[in-house]
Short mmCIF file of C-alpha atoms and ligand atoms in Angstrom, two decimals:
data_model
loop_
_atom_site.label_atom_id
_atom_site.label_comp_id
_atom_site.label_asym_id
_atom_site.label_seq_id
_atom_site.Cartn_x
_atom_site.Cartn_y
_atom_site.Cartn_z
CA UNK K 273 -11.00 -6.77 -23.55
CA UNK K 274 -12.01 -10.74 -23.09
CA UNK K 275 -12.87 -11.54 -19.49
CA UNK K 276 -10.73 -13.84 -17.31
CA UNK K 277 -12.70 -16.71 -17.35
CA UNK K 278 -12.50 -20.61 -16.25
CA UNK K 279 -13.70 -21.52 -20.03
CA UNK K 280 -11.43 -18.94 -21.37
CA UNK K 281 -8.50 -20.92 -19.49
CA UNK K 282 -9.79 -23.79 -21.54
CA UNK K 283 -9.70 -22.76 -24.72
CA UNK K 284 -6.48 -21.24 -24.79
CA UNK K 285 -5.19 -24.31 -23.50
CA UNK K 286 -6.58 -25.65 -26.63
CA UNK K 287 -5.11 -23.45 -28.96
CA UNK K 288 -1.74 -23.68 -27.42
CA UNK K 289 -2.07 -20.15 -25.74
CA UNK K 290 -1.75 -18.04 -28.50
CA UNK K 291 -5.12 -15.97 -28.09
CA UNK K 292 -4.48 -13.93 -24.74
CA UNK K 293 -4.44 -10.48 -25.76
CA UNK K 294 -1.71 -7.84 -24.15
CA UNK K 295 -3.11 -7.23 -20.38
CA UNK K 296 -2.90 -3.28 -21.18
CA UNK K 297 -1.86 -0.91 -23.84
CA UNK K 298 1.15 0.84 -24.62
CA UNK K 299 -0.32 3.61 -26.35
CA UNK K 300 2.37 7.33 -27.00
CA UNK K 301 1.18 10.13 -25.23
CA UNK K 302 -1.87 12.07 -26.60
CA UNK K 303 -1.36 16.26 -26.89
CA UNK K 304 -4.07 16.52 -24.03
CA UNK K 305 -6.28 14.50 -21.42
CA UNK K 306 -9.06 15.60 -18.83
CA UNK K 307 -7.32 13.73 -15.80
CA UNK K 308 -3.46 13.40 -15.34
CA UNK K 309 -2.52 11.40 -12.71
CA UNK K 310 1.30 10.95 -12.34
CA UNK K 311 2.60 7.99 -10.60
CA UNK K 312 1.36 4.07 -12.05
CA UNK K 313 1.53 2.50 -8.34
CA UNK K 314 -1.59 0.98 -6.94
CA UNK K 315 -2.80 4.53 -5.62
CA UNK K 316 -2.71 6.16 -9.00
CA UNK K 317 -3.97 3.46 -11.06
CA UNK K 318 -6.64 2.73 -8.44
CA UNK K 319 -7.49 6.38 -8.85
CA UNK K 320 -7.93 6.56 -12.53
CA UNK K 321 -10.04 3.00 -12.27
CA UNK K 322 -12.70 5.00 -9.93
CA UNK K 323 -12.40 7.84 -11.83
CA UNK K 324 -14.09 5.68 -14.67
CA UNK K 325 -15.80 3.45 -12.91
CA UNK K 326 -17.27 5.67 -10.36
CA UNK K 327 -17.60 8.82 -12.28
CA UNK K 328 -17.36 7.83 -16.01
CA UNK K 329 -14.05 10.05 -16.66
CA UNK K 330 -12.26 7.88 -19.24
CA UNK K 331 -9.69 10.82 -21.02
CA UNK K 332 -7.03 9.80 -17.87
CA UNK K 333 -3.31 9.30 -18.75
CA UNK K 334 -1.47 7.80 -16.03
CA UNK K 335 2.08 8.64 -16.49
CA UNK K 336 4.87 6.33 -14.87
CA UNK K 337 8.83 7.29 -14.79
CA UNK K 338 9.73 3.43 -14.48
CA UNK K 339 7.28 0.58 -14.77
CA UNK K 340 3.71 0.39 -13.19
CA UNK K 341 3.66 -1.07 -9.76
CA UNK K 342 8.08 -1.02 -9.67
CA UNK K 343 8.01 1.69 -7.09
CA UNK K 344 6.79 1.03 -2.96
CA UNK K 345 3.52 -0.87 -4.69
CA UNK K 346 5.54 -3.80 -5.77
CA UNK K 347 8.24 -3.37 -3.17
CA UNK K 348 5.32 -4.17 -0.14
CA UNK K 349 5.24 -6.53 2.64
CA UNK K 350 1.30 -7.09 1.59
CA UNK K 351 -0.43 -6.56 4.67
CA UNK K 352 -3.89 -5.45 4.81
CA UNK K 353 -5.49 -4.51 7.99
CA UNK K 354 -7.68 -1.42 9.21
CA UNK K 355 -6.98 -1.50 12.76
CA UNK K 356 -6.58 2.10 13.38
CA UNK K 357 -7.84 4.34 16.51
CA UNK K 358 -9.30 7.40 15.08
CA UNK K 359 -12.64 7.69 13.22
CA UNK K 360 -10.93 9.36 9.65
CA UNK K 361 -8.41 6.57 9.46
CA UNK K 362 -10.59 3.48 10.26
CA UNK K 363 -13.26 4.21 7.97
CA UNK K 364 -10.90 4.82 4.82
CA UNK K 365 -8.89 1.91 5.51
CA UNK K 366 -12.16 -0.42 6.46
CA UNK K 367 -13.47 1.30 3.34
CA UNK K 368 -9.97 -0.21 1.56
CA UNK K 369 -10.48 -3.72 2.98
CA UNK K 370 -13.93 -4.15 2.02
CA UNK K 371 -13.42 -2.81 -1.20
CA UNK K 372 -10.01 -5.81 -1.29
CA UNK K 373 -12.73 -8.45 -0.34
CA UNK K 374 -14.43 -8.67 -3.68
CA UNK K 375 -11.44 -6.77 -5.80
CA UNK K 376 -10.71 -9.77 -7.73
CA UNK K 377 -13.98 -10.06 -9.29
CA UNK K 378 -14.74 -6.09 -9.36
CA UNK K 379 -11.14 -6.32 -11.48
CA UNK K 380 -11.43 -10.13 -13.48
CA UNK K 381 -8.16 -10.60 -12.24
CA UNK K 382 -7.34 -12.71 -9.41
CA UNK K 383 -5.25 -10.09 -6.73
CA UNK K 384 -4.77 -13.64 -4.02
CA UNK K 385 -6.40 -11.89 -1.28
CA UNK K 386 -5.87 -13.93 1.63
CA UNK K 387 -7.90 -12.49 4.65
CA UNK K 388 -6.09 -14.94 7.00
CA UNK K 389 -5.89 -12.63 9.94
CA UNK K 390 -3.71 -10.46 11.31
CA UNK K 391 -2.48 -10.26 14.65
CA UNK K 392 -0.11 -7.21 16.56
CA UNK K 393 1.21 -8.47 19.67
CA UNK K 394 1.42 -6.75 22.86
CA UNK K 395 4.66 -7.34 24.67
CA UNK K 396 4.27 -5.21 26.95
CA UNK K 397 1.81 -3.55 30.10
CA UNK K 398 1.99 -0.39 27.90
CA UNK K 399 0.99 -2.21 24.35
CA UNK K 400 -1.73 -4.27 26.46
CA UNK K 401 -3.59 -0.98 27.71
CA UNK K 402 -3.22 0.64 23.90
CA UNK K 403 -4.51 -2.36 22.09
CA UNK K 404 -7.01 -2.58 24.75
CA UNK K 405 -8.14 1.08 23.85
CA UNK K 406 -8.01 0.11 19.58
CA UNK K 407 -9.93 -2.69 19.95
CA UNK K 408 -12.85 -0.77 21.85
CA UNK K 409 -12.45 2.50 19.36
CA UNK K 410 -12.94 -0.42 16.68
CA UNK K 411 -15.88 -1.67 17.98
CA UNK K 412 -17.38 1.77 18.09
CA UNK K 413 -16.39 2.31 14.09
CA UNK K 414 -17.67 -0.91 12.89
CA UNK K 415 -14.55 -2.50 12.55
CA UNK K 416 -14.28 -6.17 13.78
CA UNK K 417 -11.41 -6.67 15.78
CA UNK K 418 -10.63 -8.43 19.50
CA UNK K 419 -7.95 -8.52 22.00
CA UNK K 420 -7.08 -11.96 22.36
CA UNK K 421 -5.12 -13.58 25.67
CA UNK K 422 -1.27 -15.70 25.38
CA UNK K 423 -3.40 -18.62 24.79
CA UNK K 424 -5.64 -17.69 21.80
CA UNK K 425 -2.19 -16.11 20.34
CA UNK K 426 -0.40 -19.39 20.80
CA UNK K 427 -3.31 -21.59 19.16
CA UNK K 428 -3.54 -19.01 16.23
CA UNK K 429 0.30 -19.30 15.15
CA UNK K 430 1.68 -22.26 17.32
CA UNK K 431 5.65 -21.01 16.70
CA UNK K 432 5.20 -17.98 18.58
CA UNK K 433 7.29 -18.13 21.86
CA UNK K 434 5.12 -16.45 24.27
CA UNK K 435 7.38 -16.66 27.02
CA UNK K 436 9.78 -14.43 26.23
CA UNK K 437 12.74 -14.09 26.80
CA UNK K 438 13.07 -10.43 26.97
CA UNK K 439 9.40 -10.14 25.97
CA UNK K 440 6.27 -12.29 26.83
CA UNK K 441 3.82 -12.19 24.46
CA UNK K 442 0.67 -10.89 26.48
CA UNK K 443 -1.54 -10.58 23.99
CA UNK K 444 -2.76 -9.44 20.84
CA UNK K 445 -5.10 -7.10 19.31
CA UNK K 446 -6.48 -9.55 16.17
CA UNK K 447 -8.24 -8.98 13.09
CA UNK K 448 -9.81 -11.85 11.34
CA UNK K 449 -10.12 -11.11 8.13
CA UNK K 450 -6.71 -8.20 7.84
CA UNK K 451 -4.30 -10.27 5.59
CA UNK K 452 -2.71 -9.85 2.59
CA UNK K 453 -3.13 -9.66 -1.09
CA UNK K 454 -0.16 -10.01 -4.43
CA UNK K 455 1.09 -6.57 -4.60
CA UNK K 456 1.68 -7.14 -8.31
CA UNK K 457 -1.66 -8.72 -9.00
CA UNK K 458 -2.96 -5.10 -7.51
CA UNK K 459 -1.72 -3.14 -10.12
CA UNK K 460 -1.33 -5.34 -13.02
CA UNK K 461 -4.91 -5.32 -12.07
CA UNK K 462 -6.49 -2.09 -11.87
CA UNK K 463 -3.73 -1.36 -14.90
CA UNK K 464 -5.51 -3.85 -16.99
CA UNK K 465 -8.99 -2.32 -16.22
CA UNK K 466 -8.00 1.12 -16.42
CA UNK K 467 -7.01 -0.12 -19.85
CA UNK K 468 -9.92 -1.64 -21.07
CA UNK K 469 -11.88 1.88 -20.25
CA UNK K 470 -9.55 3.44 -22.85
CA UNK K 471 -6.98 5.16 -20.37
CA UNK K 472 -3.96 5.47 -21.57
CA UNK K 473 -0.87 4.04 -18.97
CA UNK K 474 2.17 5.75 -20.20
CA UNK K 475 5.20 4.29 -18.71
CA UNK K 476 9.17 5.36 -18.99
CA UNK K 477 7.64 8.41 -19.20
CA UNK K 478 8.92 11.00 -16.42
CA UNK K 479 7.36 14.07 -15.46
CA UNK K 480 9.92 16.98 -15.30
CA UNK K 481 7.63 20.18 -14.82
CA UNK K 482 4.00 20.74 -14.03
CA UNK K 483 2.49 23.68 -16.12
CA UNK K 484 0.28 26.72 -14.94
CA UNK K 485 -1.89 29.59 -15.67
CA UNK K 486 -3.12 31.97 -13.89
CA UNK K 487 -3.04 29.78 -10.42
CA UNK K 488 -4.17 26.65 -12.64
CA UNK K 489 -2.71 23.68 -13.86
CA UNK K 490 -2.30 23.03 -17.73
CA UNK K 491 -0.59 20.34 -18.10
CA UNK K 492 3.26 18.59 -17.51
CA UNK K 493 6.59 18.58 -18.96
CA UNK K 494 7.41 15.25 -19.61
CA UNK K 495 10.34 13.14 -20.81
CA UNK K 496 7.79 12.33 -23.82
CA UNK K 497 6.73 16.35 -24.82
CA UNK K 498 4.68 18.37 -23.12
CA UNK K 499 0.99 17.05 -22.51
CA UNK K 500 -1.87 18.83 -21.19
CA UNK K 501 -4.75 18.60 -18.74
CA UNK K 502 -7.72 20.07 -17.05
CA UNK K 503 -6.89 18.48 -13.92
CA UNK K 504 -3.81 16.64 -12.19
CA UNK K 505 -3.35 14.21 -9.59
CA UNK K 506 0.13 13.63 -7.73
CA UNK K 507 0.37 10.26 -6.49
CA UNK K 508 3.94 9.50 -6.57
CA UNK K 509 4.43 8.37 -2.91
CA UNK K 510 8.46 8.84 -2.08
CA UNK K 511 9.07 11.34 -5.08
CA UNK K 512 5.71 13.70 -3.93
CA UNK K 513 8.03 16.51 -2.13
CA UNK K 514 9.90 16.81 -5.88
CA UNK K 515 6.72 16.62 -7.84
CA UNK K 516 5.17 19.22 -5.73
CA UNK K 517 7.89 21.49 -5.52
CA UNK K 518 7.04 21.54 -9.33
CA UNK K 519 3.64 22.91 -8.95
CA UNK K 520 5.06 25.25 -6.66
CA UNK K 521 4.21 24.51 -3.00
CA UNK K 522 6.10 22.44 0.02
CA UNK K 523 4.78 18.81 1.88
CA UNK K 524 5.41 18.60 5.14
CA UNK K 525 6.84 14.84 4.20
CA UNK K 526 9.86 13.11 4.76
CA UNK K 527 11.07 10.49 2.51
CA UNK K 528 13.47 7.19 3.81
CA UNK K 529 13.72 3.69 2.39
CA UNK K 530 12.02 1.06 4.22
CA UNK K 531 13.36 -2.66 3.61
CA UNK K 532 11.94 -6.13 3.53
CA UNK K 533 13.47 -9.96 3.02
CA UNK K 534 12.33 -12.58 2.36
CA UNK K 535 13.84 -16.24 3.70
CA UNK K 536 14.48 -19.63 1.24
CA UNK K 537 10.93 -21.48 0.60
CA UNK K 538 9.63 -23.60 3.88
CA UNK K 539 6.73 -25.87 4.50
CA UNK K 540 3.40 -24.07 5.69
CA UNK K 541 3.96 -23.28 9.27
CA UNK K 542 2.42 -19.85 9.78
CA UNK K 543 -1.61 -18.80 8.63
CA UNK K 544 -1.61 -15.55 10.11
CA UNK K 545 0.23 -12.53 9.82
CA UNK K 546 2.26 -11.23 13.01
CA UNK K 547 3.31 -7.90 13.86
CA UNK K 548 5.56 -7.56 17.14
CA UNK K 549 5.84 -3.89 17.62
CA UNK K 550 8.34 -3.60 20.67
CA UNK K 551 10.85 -6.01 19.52
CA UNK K 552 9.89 -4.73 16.11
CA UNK K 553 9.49 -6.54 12.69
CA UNK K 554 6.92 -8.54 11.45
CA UNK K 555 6.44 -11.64 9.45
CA UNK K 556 3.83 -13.56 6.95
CA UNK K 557 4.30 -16.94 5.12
CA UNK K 558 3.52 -16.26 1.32
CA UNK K 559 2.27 -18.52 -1.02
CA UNK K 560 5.85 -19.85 -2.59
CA UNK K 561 6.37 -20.74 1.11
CA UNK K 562 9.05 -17.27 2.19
CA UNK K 563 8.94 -15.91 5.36
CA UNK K 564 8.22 -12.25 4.01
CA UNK K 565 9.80 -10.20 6.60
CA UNK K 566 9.35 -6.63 7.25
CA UNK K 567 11.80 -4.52 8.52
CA UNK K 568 12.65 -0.63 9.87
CA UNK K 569 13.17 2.55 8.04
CA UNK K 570 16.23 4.35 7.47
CA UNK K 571 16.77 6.89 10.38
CA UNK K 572 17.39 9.87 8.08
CA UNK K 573 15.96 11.45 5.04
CA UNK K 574 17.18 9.50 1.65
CA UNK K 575 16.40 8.65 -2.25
CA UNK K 576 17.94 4.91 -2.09
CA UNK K 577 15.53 2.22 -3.24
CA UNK K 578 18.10 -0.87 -1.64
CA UNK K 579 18.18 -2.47 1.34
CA UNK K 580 21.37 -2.82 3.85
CA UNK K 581 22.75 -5.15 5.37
CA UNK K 582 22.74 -4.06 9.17
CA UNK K 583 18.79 -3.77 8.66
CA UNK K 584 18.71 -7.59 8.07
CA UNK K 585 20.49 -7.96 11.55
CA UNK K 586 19.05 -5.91 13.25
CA UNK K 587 15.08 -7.06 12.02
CA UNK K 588 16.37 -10.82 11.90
CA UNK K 589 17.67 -10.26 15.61
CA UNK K 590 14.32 -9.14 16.54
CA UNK K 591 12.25 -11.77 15.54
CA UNK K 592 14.26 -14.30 16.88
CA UNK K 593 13.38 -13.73 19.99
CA UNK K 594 9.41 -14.29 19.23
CA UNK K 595 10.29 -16.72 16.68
CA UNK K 596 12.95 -18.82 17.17
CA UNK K 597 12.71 -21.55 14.50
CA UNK K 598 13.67 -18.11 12.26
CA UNK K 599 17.10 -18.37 13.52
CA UNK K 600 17.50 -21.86 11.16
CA UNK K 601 16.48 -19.88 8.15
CA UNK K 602 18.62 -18.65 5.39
CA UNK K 603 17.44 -15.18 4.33
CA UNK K 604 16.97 -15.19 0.16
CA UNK K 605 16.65 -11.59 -0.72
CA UNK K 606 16.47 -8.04 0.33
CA UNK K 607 15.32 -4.81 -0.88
CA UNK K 608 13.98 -1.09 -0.23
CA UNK K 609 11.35 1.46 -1.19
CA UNK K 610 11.05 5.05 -0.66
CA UNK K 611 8.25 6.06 1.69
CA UNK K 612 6.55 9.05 2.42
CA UNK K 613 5.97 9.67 5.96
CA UNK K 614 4.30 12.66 7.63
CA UNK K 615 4.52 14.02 11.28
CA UNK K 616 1.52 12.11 12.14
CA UNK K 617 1.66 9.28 9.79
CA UNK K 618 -1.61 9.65 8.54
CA UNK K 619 -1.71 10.48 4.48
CA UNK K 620 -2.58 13.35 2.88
CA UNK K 621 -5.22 13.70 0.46
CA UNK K 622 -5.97 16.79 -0.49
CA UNK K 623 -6.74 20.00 -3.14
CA UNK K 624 -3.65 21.99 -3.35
CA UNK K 625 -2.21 25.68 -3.95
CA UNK K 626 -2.74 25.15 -7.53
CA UNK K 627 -5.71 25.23 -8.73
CA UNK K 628 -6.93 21.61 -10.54
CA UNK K 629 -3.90 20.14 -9.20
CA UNK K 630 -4.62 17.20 -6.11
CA UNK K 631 -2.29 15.38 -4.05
CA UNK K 632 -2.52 11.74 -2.42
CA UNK K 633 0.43 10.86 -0.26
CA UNK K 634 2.10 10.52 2.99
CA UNK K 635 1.13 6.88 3.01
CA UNK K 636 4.39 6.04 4.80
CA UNK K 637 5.30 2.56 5.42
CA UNK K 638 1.37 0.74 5.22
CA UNK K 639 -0.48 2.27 2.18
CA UNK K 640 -0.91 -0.83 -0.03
CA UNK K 641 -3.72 -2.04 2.04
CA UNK K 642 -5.38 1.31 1.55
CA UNK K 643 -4.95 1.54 -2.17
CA UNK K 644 -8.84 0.98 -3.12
CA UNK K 645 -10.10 3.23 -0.71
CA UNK K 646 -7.86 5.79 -1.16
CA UNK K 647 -8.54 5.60 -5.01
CA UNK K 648 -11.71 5.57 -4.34
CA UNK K 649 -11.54 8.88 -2.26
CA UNK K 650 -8.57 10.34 -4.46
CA UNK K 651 -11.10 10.17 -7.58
CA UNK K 652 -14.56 11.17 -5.67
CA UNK K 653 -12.22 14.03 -4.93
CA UNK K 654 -10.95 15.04 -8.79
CA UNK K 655 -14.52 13.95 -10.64
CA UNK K 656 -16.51 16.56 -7.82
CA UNK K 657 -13.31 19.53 -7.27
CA UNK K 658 -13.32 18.97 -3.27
CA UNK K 659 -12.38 16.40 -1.14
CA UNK K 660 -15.80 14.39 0.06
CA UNK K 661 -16.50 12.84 3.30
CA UNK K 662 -14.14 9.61 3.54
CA UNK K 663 -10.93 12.13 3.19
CA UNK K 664 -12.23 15.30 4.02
CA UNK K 665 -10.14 14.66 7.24
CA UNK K 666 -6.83 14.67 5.13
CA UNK K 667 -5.89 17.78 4.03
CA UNK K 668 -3.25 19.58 3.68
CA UNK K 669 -4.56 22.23 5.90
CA UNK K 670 -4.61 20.10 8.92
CA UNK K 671 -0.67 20.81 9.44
CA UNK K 672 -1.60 24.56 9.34
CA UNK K 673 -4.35 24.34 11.94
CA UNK K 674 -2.90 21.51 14.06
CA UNK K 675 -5.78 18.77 13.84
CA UNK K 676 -3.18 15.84 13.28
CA UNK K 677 -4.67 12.21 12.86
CA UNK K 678 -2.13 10.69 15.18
CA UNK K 679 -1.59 7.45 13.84
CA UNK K 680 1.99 7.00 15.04
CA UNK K 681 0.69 4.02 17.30
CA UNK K 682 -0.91 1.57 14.52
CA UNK K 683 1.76 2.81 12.14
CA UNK K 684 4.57 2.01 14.48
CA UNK K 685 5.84 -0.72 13.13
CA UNK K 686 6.62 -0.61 9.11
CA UNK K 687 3.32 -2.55 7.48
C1 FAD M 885 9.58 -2.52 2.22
C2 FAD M 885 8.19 -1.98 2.28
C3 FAD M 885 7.22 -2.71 2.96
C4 FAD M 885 5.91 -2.23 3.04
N1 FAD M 885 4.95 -3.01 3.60
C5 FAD M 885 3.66 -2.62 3.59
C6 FAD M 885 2.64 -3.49 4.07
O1 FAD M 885 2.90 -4.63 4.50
N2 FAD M 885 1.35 -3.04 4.06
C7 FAD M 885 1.04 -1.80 3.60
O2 FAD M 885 -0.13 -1.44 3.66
N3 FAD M 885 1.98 -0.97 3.07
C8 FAD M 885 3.27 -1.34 3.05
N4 FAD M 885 4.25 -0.53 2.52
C9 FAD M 885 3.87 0.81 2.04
C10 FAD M 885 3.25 0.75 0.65
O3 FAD M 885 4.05 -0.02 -0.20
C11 FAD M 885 3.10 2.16 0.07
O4 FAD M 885 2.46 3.01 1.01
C12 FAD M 885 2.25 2.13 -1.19
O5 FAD M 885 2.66 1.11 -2.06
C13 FAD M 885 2.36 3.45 -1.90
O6 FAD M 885 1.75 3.29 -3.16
P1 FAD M 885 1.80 4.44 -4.22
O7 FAD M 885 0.99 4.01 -5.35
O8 FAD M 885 1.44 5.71 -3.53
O9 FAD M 885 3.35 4.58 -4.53
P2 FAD M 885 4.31 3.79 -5.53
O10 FAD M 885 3.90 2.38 -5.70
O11 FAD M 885 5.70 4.06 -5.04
O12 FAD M 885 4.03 4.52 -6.90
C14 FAD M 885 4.50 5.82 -7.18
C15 FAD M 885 5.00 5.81 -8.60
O13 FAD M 885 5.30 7.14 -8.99
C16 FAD M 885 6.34 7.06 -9.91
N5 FAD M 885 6.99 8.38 -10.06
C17 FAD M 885 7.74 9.03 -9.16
N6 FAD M 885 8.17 10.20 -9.67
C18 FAD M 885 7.67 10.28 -10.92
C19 FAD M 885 7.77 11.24 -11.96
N7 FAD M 885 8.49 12.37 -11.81
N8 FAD M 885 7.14 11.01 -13.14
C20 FAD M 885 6.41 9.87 -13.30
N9 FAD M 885 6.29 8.92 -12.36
C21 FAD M 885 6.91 9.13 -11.18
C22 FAD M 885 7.27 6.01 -9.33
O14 FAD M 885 8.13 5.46 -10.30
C23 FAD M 885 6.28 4.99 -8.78
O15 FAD M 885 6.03 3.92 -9.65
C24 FAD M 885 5.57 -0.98 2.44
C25 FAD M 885 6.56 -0.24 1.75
C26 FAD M 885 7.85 -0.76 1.65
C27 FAD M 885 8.87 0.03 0.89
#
């Protein structure tokens, strides 16, 4: 595969653009690979990248119903933050941003991470004391983050309304360099390296059965034949409670759509992103110049990957209040994914009943800013047979025995 490369942007200029190969293969389906992992979003695809790069597993087939990154990966709001209170969570989401810091050159391909800051506002005496209590957890886990006064929040995004009405803004607990990265750039990415390592990404390609032996996986039924495999990773986010229901055991995960909209193209009037929890929804200013806004989940369990239109209302509603000039905006488009949520919105990575078959999911409404970590852990975890120390936190188990990574706080509103 020829690098991305200022000179190579030169010469193909030259020659009228006619020497850029295909960014990844097509390839059909080999009769058997060491690694499955089924699911192409940024989770899988980042999975099968560390597999190779961190463990030099190259037989992978990553096998994708639809198109890679079409599900909740290219559906995202973008954010990227790792302002979490407890110990498991901040260090595999730190772990993620670092690894986003110098992704586009691990990758040669330019992912437009922006770490431009990221602020959640407290509106509240309540938020005030929690963010109070992140930010010092934070400092303890190495994870640089400050609770900022009205008047920092003000100079840092001039058209917030502090003052209200129903809610002053009384703070903020701030990350500098949280922000947010092309969701599409992610996986066309890590798709592109995965690739050039000789995995095979095998997309339209459904998986309708998973295959077993005596307590192990063997392989999967797929739309494209049967294909087998010494081990298998689930990473299919919304669809994980069907997939494992396959290999024969039950998530404790609920899945609902979560929506977004975006607004018509405006100048540059917002370098940060801004989460307001109580009045909840969030917003960031992307590149084209949108006002990408994030809004709630569905309040009950549902398959539907499309947005509705009393969600607009209600999120638009919201943000009006903390940022008025909004209410002058016409809102451009509109959609939904299908996330995974768990009882204490933490994910799940993690060995399961069947033997050589793994599970990564539960990400709920913010796992595209953890996609390299969680990779990262998700193929330490396949390439060794047990789940090492950055998700050893995460298993499955932890429902059983009651040690929940209560998370519902950070995860509160949808990013
Ligand atoms: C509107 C919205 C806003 C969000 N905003 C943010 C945000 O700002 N920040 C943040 O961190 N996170 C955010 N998230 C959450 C984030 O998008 C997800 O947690 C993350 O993308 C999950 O990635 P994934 O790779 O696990 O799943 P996906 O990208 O959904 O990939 C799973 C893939 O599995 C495939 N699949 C399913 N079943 C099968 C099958 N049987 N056979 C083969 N393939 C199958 C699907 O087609 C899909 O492509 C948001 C989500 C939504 C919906």
């Amino acid at each position: 595969m020829k690098r991305y490369s200022a000179f190579a942007i030169a010469r193909e200029a030259l020659r009228h653009h006619t020497g850029w190969e295909r960014a990844w293969a097509s390839p059909a389906p080999r009769k058997r690979y060491k690694v499955i992992i089924v699911g192409a979003g940024g989770h899988g695809l980042a999975t099968a990248y560390y597999l190779g790069k961190n463990h030099g597993i190259t037989d992978v087939a990553v096998i994708e119903k639809g198109w890679l990154g079409g599900g909740n990966t290219g559906r995202n709001t973008t954010i990227i933050r790792s302002n979490y209170l407890q110990d498991p969570s901040a260090a595999i989401y730190e772990k993620a941003r670092a690894l986003y810091e110098d992704l586009s050159q691990d990758l040669n391909y330019n992912v437009m991470f922006s770490p431009r800051g990221v602020m959640m506002l407290a509106q509240t005496e309540h938020e005030v004391r929690g963010y109070l209590r992140t930010a010092h957890a934070n400092a303890l886990q190495g994870v640089e983050t400050e609770f900022v006064g009205p008047d920092r929040v003000k100079e840092l995004c001039p058209i917030i309304n502090i003052e209200g009405p129903r809610y002053p803004v009384l703070g903020a607990l701030w990350q500098p360099r949280g922000g947010t990265a092309r969701h599409d750039a992610v996986a066309w990415g890590y798709a592109r390296a995965c690739s050039a390592m000789g995995m095979h990404i095998i997309q339209q390609c459904e998986v309708t059965g998973v295959r077993s032996e005596g307590g192990r996986v063997t392989g999967v039924e797929t739309t494209k034949g049967e294909i087998g495999c010494d081990s298998l990773g689930i990473v299919v986010a919304g669809h994980s409670g069907v997939l494992a229901e396959m290999a024969g055991f039950r998530l404790p995960i609920e899945s609902v759509a979560l929506q977004a909209l975006v607004s018509e193209p405006i100048k540059p009037c917002m370098d940060v992103v801004v989460m307001a929890n109580t009045v909840h929804g969030y917003m960031s200013q992307s590149d084209k110049g949108e006002m990408v806004i994030g809004g709630g989940a569905d309040g009950y369990n549902n398959y539907t990957q499309r947005g509705s239109f009393h969600h607009i209302e209600e999120t638009v509603r919201a943000l009006v209040e903390t940022f008025p000039m909004i209410s002058r905006l016409k809102m451009l488009r509109q959609w939904g994914g299908i996330v995974d949520m768990t009882g204490d919105r933490s994910p799940i990575i993690s060995p399961t009943p069947l033997g050589g078959c793994y599970i990564n999911c539960g990400w709920g409404t913010g796992g595209f800013k953890a996609i390299p970590g969680s990779g990262w852990a998700m193929a330490d975890m396949i390439a060794k047979g047990a789940p090492g120390p950055l998700c050893a936190d995460f298993g499955l188990d932890r429902f059983r025995a009651g040690r929940f990574i209560d998370e519902s706080v950070a995860a509160g509103v949808a990013h």
